[in-house]
Amino acid sequence: MTCGTCRTPVHTQFASTGLVEAIVEGGLDPAGDPRWADSGAVSPAEYARWAGHLCGMTCLRMALGPGAPTLFALRDGALDYGAYTDDTVSGGVVKGLVYAPFARYASEVHGLDAVVHRHLSPAGILDLLDEGRQVMASVHYGIRHPERPAPGRGGHLVLLTSRTADGAGVHFHNPSGTSAATRTADLPLPVFERFFAGRGVSLPGLPAAGVRPLTGAE
């Protein structure tokens, strides 16, 4: 599926879009997702253990556009670069996404000009969007309920693709969105800021429809 207001595909970090709400808010075991194999995981157990940590890889998959690798293929590459820590020795704790190695991975393996922004203001996000870049922004997962008070800032990644039509807000794709309206959402900047941790990674935007990217040979 592709967003109606941009060319960036819409993906969730769980393979069955219709089960996201049951998993993230209803306590459903992800191992019961019948489409787990679509993620590229080798087993339901691996899928269940990792899918909840792969918001960053879902953002990368969307930023890569149509034809991107599977979610777990991207996870494998990020692991090779040290963007995640799979600490099976001390209880199997998954830690990440670590921005610097992730940016190296996105740049060296996928050819994306990935830039880490350790201190990023809401106005800075708008500047990056105006430059045609997309922004993986650290927000609280509660952003899917913007009508509620923000429980905190950070801990989850969403992909910002553009300003809103009125220019005063941001349009973003949420890997853990529980409905169509929260998977591709528009929020006024002050509302978004309540959930935003002030950091992220910017990536190139997808080329406009009908524009073929140049290759090194051209």
PDB file of C-alpha atoms in Angstrom:
ATOM      1  CA  MET A   1       0.000   0.000   0.000  1.00  0.00           C
ATOM      2  CA  THR A   2       1.182   3.548  -0.793  1.00  0.00           C
ATOM      3  CA  CYS A   3       0.181   6.728   1.010  1.00  0.00           C
ATOM      4  CA  GLY A   4      -2.374   8.803  -0.876  1.00  0.00           C
ATOM      5  CA  THR A   5      -0.466  12.059  -0.292  1.00  0.00           C
ATOM      6  CA  CYS A   6       3.074  10.811  -1.021  1.00  0.00           C
ATOM      7  CA  ARG A   7       4.912   8.039  -2.856  1.00  0.00           C
ATOM      8  CA  THR A   8       6.309   6.372   0.240  1.00  0.00           C
ATOM      9  CA  PRO A   9       4.880   2.881   0.853  1.00  0.00           C
ATOM     10  CA  VAL A  10       2.987   2.235   4.073  1.00  0.00           C
ATOM     11  CA  HIS A  11       4.254  -0.725   6.119  1.00  0.00           C
ATOM     12  CA  THR A  12       3.732  -1.921   9.658  1.00  0.00           C
ATOM     13  CA  GLN A  13       6.247  -3.726  11.820  1.00  0.00           C
ATOM     14  CA  PHE A  14       3.813  -6.615  12.167  1.00  0.00           C
ATOM     15  CA  ALA A  15       3.017  -8.672   9.075  1.00  0.00           C
ATOM     16  CA  SER A  16      -0.762  -8.722   9.497  1.00  0.00           C
ATOM     17  CA  THR A  17      -1.918  -5.107   9.426  1.00  0.00           C
ATOM     18  CA  GLY A  18      -5.295  -6.089  10.823  1.00  0.00           C
ATOM     19  CA  LEU A  19      -3.692  -7.562  13.954  1.00  0.00           C
ATOM     20  CA  VAL A  20      -1.523  -4.598  14.951  1.00  0.00           C
ATOM     21  CA  GLU A  21      -4.058  -3.244  17.429  1.00  0.00           C
ATOM     22  CA  ALA A  22      -4.598  -6.671  19.001  1.00  0.00           C
ATOM     23  CA  ILE A  23      -0.834  -7.127  19.379  1.00  0.00           C
ATOM     24  CA  VAL A  24       0.228  -3.697  20.637  1.00  0.00           C
ATOM     25  CA  GLU A  25      -2.841  -2.851  22.699  1.00  0.00           C
ATOM     26  CA  GLY A  26      -4.622  -6.145  23.297  1.00  0.00           C
ATOM     27  CA  GLY A  27      -1.716  -8.346  24.327  1.00  0.00           C
ATOM     28  CA  LEU A  28      -1.984 -10.829  21.444  1.00  0.00           C
ATOM     29  CA  ASP A  29       1.152 -12.958  21.119  1.00  0.00           C
ATOM     30  CA  PRO A  30       2.781 -12.003  17.791  1.00  0.00           C
ATOM     31  CA  ALA A  31       3.671 -15.665  17.294  1.00  0.00           C
ATOM     32  CA  GLY A  32       0.010 -16.164  16.430  1.00  0.00           C
ATOM     33  CA  ASP A  33       0.247 -13.835  13.437  1.00  0.00           C
ATOM     34  CA  PRO A  34      -0.600 -16.106  10.474  1.00  0.00           C
ATOM     35  CA  ARG A  35       1.491 -13.994   8.099  1.00  0.00           C
ATOM     36  CA  TRP A  36       4.664 -14.044  10.183  1.00  0.00           C
ATOM     37  CA  ALA A  37       6.684 -15.646   7.357  1.00  0.00           C
ATOM     38  CA  ASP A  38       6.046 -12.607   5.121  1.00  0.00           C
ATOM     39  CA  SER A  39       8.396 -10.662   7.401  1.00  0.00           C
ATOM     40  CA  GLY A  40      11.360 -12.849   6.471  1.00  0.00           C
ATOM     41  CA  ALA A  41      11.672 -14.280   9.983  1.00  0.00           C
ATOM     42  CA  VAL A  42      12.809 -17.905  10.192  1.00  0.00           C
ATOM     43  CA  SER A  43      10.185 -18.934  12.763  1.00  0.00           C
ATOM     44  CA  PRO A  44       7.154 -17.619  14.653  1.00  0.00           C
ATOM     45  CA  ALA A  45       9.330 -17.442  17.768  1.00  0.00           C
ATOM     46  CA  GLU A  46      11.922 -15.218  16.080  1.00  0.00           C
ATOM     47  CA  TYR A  47       9.173 -13.040  14.655  1.00  0.00           C
ATOM     48  CA  ALA A  48       7.472 -12.681  18.046  1.00  0.00           C
ATOM     49  CA  ARG A  49      10.741 -11.804  19.775  1.00  0.00           C
ATOM     50  CA  TRP A  50      11.855  -9.176  17.283  1.00  0.00           C
ATOM     51  CA  ALA A  51       8.880  -7.580  15.505  1.00  0.00           C
ATOM     52  CA  GLY A  52       8.097  -5.202  18.343  1.00  0.00           C
ATOM     53  CA  HIS A  53      11.645  -3.804  18.131  1.00  0.00           C
ATOM     54  CA  LEU A  54      11.680  -3.197  14.380  1.00  0.00           C
ATOM     55  CA  CYS A  55       9.981   0.176  14.016  1.00  0.00           C
ATOM     56  CA  GLY A  56      13.283   1.557  12.718  1.00  0.00           C
ATOM     57  CA  MET A  57      13.654  -1.179  10.114  1.00  0.00           C
ATOM     58  CA  THR A  58      10.056  -0.599   9.071  1.00  0.00           C
ATOM     59  CA  CYS A  59      10.839   3.088   8.563  1.00  0.00           C
ATOM     60  CA  LEU A  60      13.879   2.138   6.501  1.00  0.00           C
ATOM     61  CA  ARG A  61      11.816  -0.285   4.455  1.00  0.00           C
ATOM     62  CA  MET A  62       9.303   2.466   3.684  1.00  0.00           C
ATOM     63  CA  ALA A  63      12.078   4.948   2.851  1.00  0.00           C
ATOM     64  CA  LEU A  64      13.612   2.478   0.387  1.00  0.00           C
ATOM     65  CA  GLY A  65      10.363   2.411  -1.569  1.00  0.00           C
ATOM     66  CA  PRO A  66       8.847  -0.382  -3.634  1.00  0.00           C
ATOM     67  CA  GLY A  67      11.039  -3.453  -3.940  1.00  0.00           C
ATOM     68  CA  ALA A  68      12.693  -3.024  -0.533  1.00  0.00           C
ATOM     69  CA  PRO A  69      14.009  -6.161   1.216  1.00  0.00           C
ATOM     70  CA  THR A  70      11.915  -7.941   3.812  1.00  0.00           C
ATOM     71  CA  LEU A  71      11.797  -6.594   7.340  1.00  0.00           C
ATOM     72  CA  PHE A  72      14.035  -9.305   8.754  1.00  0.00           C
ATOM     73  CA  ALA A  73      16.524  -9.064   5.871  1.00  0.00           C
ATOM     74  CA  LEU A  74      16.955  -5.422   6.877  1.00  0.00           C
ATOM     75  CA  ARG A  75      17.234  -6.489  10.517  1.00  0.00           C
ATOM     76  CA  ASP A  76      20.014  -8.924   9.615  1.00  0.00           C
ATOM     77  CA  GLY A  77      21.966  -6.184   7.865  1.00  0.00           C
ATOM     78  CA  ALA A  78      21.508  -3.787  10.764  1.00  0.00           C
ATOM     79  CA  LEU A  79      22.698  -6.468  13.185  1.00  0.00           C
ATOM     80  CA  ASP A  80      25.861  -6.927  11.123  1.00  0.00           C
ATOM     81  CA  TYR A  81      26.592  -3.213  11.568  1.00  0.00           C
ATOM     82  CA  GLY A  82      25.893  -3.222  15.303  1.00  0.00           C
ATOM     83  CA  ALA A  83      22.700  -1.170  15.073  1.00  0.00           C
ATOM     84  CA  TYR A  84      21.004  -3.683  17.376  1.00  0.00           C
ATOM     85  CA  THR A  85      22.333  -5.694  20.293  1.00  0.00           C
ATOM     86  CA  ASP A  86      20.914  -9.196  20.670  1.00  0.00           C
ATOM     87  CA  ASP A  87      22.099  -9.990  24.196  1.00  0.00           C
ATOM     88  CA  THR A  88      21.126 -13.641  24.499  1.00  0.00           C
ATOM     89  CA  VAL A  89      23.658 -14.172  27.303  1.00  0.00           C
ATOM     90  CA  SER A  90      21.817 -11.911  29.764  1.00  0.00           C
ATOM     91  CA  GLY A  91      18.260 -12.976  29.161  1.00  0.00           C
ATOM     92  CA  GLY A  92      17.875 -12.291  25.472  1.00  0.00           C
ATOM     93  CA  VAL A  93      17.368  -8.528  25.665  1.00  0.00           C
ATOM     94  CA  VAL A  94      17.114  -6.799  22.277  1.00  0.00           C
ATOM     95  CA  LYS A  95      18.509  -3.249  22.348  1.00  0.00           C
ATOM     96  CA  GLY A  96      18.502  -0.623  19.589  1.00  0.00           C
ATOM     97  CA  LEU A  97      18.174   1.129  17.228  1.00  0.00           C
ATOM     98  CA  VAL A  98      21.665   2.687  17.595  1.00  0.00           C
ATOM     99  CA  TYR A  99      21.709   5.614  15.198  1.00  0.00           C
ATOM    100  CA  ALA A 100      25.359   5.877  14.110  1.00  0.00           C
ATOM    101  CA  PRO A 101      25.806   2.260  12.963  1.00  0.00           C
ATOM    102  CA  PHE A 102      22.335   2.343  11.461  1.00  0.00           C
ATOM    103  CA  ALA A 103      23.288   5.386   9.378  1.00  0.00           C
ATOM    104  CA  ARG A 104      26.445   3.598   8.177  1.00  0.00           C
ATOM    105  CA  TYR A 105      24.377   0.562   7.246  1.00  0.00           C
ATOM    106  CA  ALA A 106      21.769   2.597   5.365  1.00  0.00           C
ATOM    107  CA  SER A 107      24.493   4.509   3.537  1.00  0.00           C
ATOM    108  CA  GLU A 108      26.939   1.713   2.718  1.00  0.00           C
ATOM    109  CA  VAL A 109      24.492  -1.095   1.967  1.00  0.00           C
ATOM    110  CA  HIS A 110      21.464   0.738   0.608  1.00  0.00           C
ATOM    111  CA  GLY A 111      23.078   3.838  -0.861  1.00  0.00           C
ATOM    112  CA  LEU A 112      21.054   6.277   1.248  1.00  0.00           C
ATOM    113  CA  ASP A 113      22.560   9.522   2.489  1.00  0.00           C
ATOM    114  CA  ALA A 114      21.586   8.898   6.118  1.00  0.00           C
ATOM    115  CA  VAL A 115      22.349  11.698   8.579  1.00  0.00           C
ATOM    116  CA  VAL A 116      22.049  11.376  12.374  1.00  0.00           C
ATOM    117  CA  HIS A 117      20.463  14.351  14.142  1.00  0.00           C
ATOM    118  CA  ARG A 118      21.137  14.064  17.865  1.00  0.00           C
ATOM    119  CA  HIS A 119      19.564  17.448  18.574  1.00  0.00           C
ATOM    120  CA  LEU A 120      16.643  18.161  16.277  1.00  0.00           C
ATOM    121  CA  SER A 121      13.998  20.811  16.785  1.00  0.00           C
ATOM    122  CA  PRO A 122      10.490  20.701  15.317  1.00  0.00           C
ATOM    123  CA  ALA A 123      11.488  23.640  13.092  1.00  0.00           C
ATOM    124  CA  GLY A 124      14.521  21.640  12.009  1.00  0.00           C
ATOM    125  CA  ILE A 125      12.235  18.801  10.955  1.00  0.00           C
ATOM    126  CA  LEU A 126      10.317  21.187   8.710  1.00  0.00           C
ATOM    127  CA  ASP A 127      13.575  22.408   7.191  1.00  0.00           C
ATOM    128  CA  LEU A 128      14.619  18.839   6.373  1.00  0.00           C
ATOM    129  CA  LEU A 129      11.217  18.061   4.862  1.00  0.00           C
ATOM    130  CA  ASP A 130      11.433  21.237   2.774  1.00  0.00           C
ATOM    131  CA  GLU A 131      14.800  19.966   1.464  1.00  0.00           C
ATOM    132  CA  GLY A 132      13.028  16.864   0.196  1.00  0.00           C
ATOM    133  CA  ARG A 133      14.294  14.566   2.931  1.00  0.00           C
ATOM    134  CA  GLN A 134      12.352  12.118   5.077  1.00  0.00           C
ATOM    135  CA  VAL A 135      12.910  11.962   8.831  1.00  0.00           C
ATOM    136  CA  MET A 136      12.910   8.972  11.134  1.00  0.00           C
ATOM    137  CA  ALA A 137      11.854  10.734  14.326  1.00  0.00           C
ATOM    138  CA  SER A 138      11.991   9.376  17.858  1.00  0.00           C
ATOM    139  CA  VAL A 139       8.546   9.690  19.454  1.00  0.00           C
ATOM    140  CA  HIS A 140       6.531   7.983  22.159  1.00  0.00           C
ATOM    141  CA  TYR A 141       4.373   5.180  20.777  1.00  0.00           C
ATOM    142  CA  GLY A 142       1.387   6.921  22.353  1.00  0.00           C
ATOM    143  CA  ILE A 143       1.407   9.230  19.343  1.00  0.00           C
ATOM    144  CA  ARG A 144      -1.243   6.971  17.841  1.00  0.00           C
ATOM    145  CA  HIS A 145      -3.579   8.553  20.417  1.00  0.00           C
ATOM    146  CA  PRO A 146      -2.766  12.255  19.965  1.00  0.00           C
ATOM    147  CA  GLU A 147      -6.020  13.245  21.657  1.00  0.00           C
ATOM    148  CA  ARG A 148      -4.609  11.933  24.941  1.00  0.00           C
ATOM    149  CA  PRO A 149      -1.859  13.467  27.092  1.00  0.00           C
ATOM    150  CA  ALA A 150       1.582  12.324  25.927  1.00  0.00           C
ATOM    151  CA  PRO A 151       2.875   9.590  28.274  1.00  0.00           C
ATOM    152  CA  GLY A 152       6.465  10.530  27.416  1.00  0.00           C
ATOM    153  CA  ARG A 153       8.869  11.236  24.579  1.00  0.00           C
ATOM    154  CA  GLY A 154      10.903   8.809  22.496  1.00  0.00           C
ATOM    155  CA  GLY A 155      11.268   5.040  22.383  1.00  0.00           C
ATOM    156  CA  HIS A 156       9.535   4.548  19.021  1.00  0.00           C
ATOM    157  CA  LEU A 157      10.312   5.640  15.459  1.00  0.00           C
ATOM    158  CA  VAL A 158       7.980   7.062  12.828  1.00  0.00           C
ATOM    159  CA  LEU A 159       8.804   8.233   9.301  1.00  0.00           C
ATOM    160  CA  LEU A 160       7.933  11.835   8.496  1.00  0.00           C
ATOM    161  CA  THR A 161       7.506  12.343   4.762  1.00  0.00           C
ATOM    162  CA  SER A 162       6.190  15.895   4.273  1.00  0.00           C
ATOM    163  CA  ARG A 163       4.513  18.925   5.739  1.00  0.00           C
ATOM    164  CA  THR A 164       0.744  18.842   5.951  1.00  0.00           C
ATOM    165  CA  ALA A 165      -1.199  20.565   3.178  1.00  0.00           C
ATOM    166  CA  ASP A 166      -1.534  23.744   5.238  1.00  0.00           C
ATOM    167  CA  GLY A 167       2.220  23.797   5.860  1.00  0.00           C
ATOM    168  CA  ALA A 168       1.777  23.978   9.620  1.00  0.00           C
ATOM    169  CA  GLY A 169       2.081  20.309  10.558  1.00  0.00           C
ATOM    170  CA  VAL A 170       3.732  17.034   9.638  1.00  0.00           C
ATOM    171  CA  HIS A 171       2.596  13.978   7.713  1.00  0.00           C
ATOM    172  CA  PHE A 172       4.086  10.693   8.939  1.00  0.00           C
ATOM    173  CA  HIS A 173       3.856   6.927   8.694  1.00  0.00           C
ATOM    174  CA  ASN A 174       3.657   5.006  11.961  1.00  0.00           C
ATOM    175  CA  PRO A 175       4.927   1.381  11.948  1.00  0.00           C
ATOM    176  CA  SER A 176       2.685   0.549  14.916  1.00  0.00           C
ATOM    177  CA  GLY A 177      -0.379   2.430  13.726  1.00  0.00           C
ATOM    178  CA  THR A 178      -3.504   0.520  14.669  1.00  0.00           C
ATOM    179  CA  SER A 179      -5.760   1.920  11.944  1.00  0.00           C
ATOM    180  CA  ALA A 180      -5.457   3.529   8.528  1.00  0.00           C
ATOM    181  CA  ALA A 181      -5.787   6.937  10.194  1.00  0.00           C
ATOM    182  CA  THR A 182      -2.865   6.281  12.562  1.00  0.00           C
ATOM    183  CA  ARG A 183      -0.643   4.459  10.062  1.00  0.00           C
ATOM    184  CA  THR A 184      -0.582   7.589   7.875  1.00  0.00           C
ATOM    185  CA  ALA A 185      -1.304  10.569  10.067  1.00  0.00           C
ATOM    186  CA  ASP A 186      -1.272  14.365   9.964  1.00  0.00           C
ATOM    187  CA  LEU A 187      -0.605  16.320  13.152  1.00  0.00           C
ATOM    188  CA  PRO A 188      -0.106  20.000  13.918  1.00  0.00           C
ATOM    189  CA  LEU A 189       3.504  20.583  14.885  1.00  0.00           C
ATOM    190  CA  PRO A 190       2.747  21.505  18.541  1.00  0.00           C
ATOM    191  CA  VAL A 191       0.841  18.220  18.990  1.00  0.00           C
ATOM    192  CA  PHE A 192       3.633  16.191  17.376  1.00  0.00           C
ATOM    193  CA  GLU A 193       6.177  17.964  19.586  1.00  0.00           C
ATOM    194  CA  ARG A 194       4.504  16.650  22.755  1.00  0.00           C
ATOM    195  CA  PHE A 195       5.629  13.116  21.810  1.00  0.00           C
ATOM    196  CA  PHE A 196       8.915  13.991  20.073  1.00  0.00           C
ATOM    197  CA  ALA A 197      12.252  13.299  21.787  1.00  0.00           C
ATOM    198  CA  GLY A 198      14.264  15.831  19.779  1.00  0.00           C
ATOM    199  CA  ARG A 199      16.380  13.388  17.775  1.00  0.00           C
ATOM    200  CA  GLY A 200      16.237  11.258  14.656  1.00  0.00           C
ATOM    201  CA  VAL A 201      17.811  10.279  11.356  1.00  0.00           C
ATOM    202  CA  SER A 202      17.114  11.931   8.012  1.00  0.00           C
ATOM    203  CA  LEU A 203      17.059  10.029   4.726  1.00  0.00           C
ATOM    204  CA  PRO A 204      16.586  11.046   1.100  1.00  0.00           C
ATOM    205  CA  GLY A 205      13.018  11.323  -0.115  1.00  0.00           C
ATOM    206  CA  LEU A 206      11.795   9.110  -2.927  1.00  0.00           C
ATOM    207  CA  PRO A 207      12.049  10.601  -6.426  1.00  0.00           C
ATOM    208  CA  ALA A 208       8.931  12.182  -7.883  1.00  0.00           C
ATOM    209  CA  ALA A 209       6.673  10.020 -10.009  1.00  0.00           C
ATOM    210  CA  GLY A 210       8.106   9.521 -13.470  1.00  0.00           C
ATOM    211  CA  VAL A 211      11.628  10.622 -12.453  1.00  0.00           C
ATOM    212  CA  ARG A 212      14.295   7.954 -12.871  1.00  0.00           C
ATOM    213  CA  PRO A 213      17.178   8.293 -10.389  1.00  0.00           C
ATOM    214  CA  LEU A 214      20.590   8.759 -12.013  1.00  0.00           C
ATOM    215  CA  THR A 215      23.158   6.009 -11.611  1.00  0.00           C
ATOM    216  CA  GLY A 216      26.905   6.396 -11.335  1.00  0.00           C
ATOM    217  CA  ALA A 217      27.272   5.371 -14.978  1.00  0.00           C
ATOM    218  CA  GLU A 218      25.141   8.305 -16.121  1.00  0.00           C
TER     219      GLU A 218
END
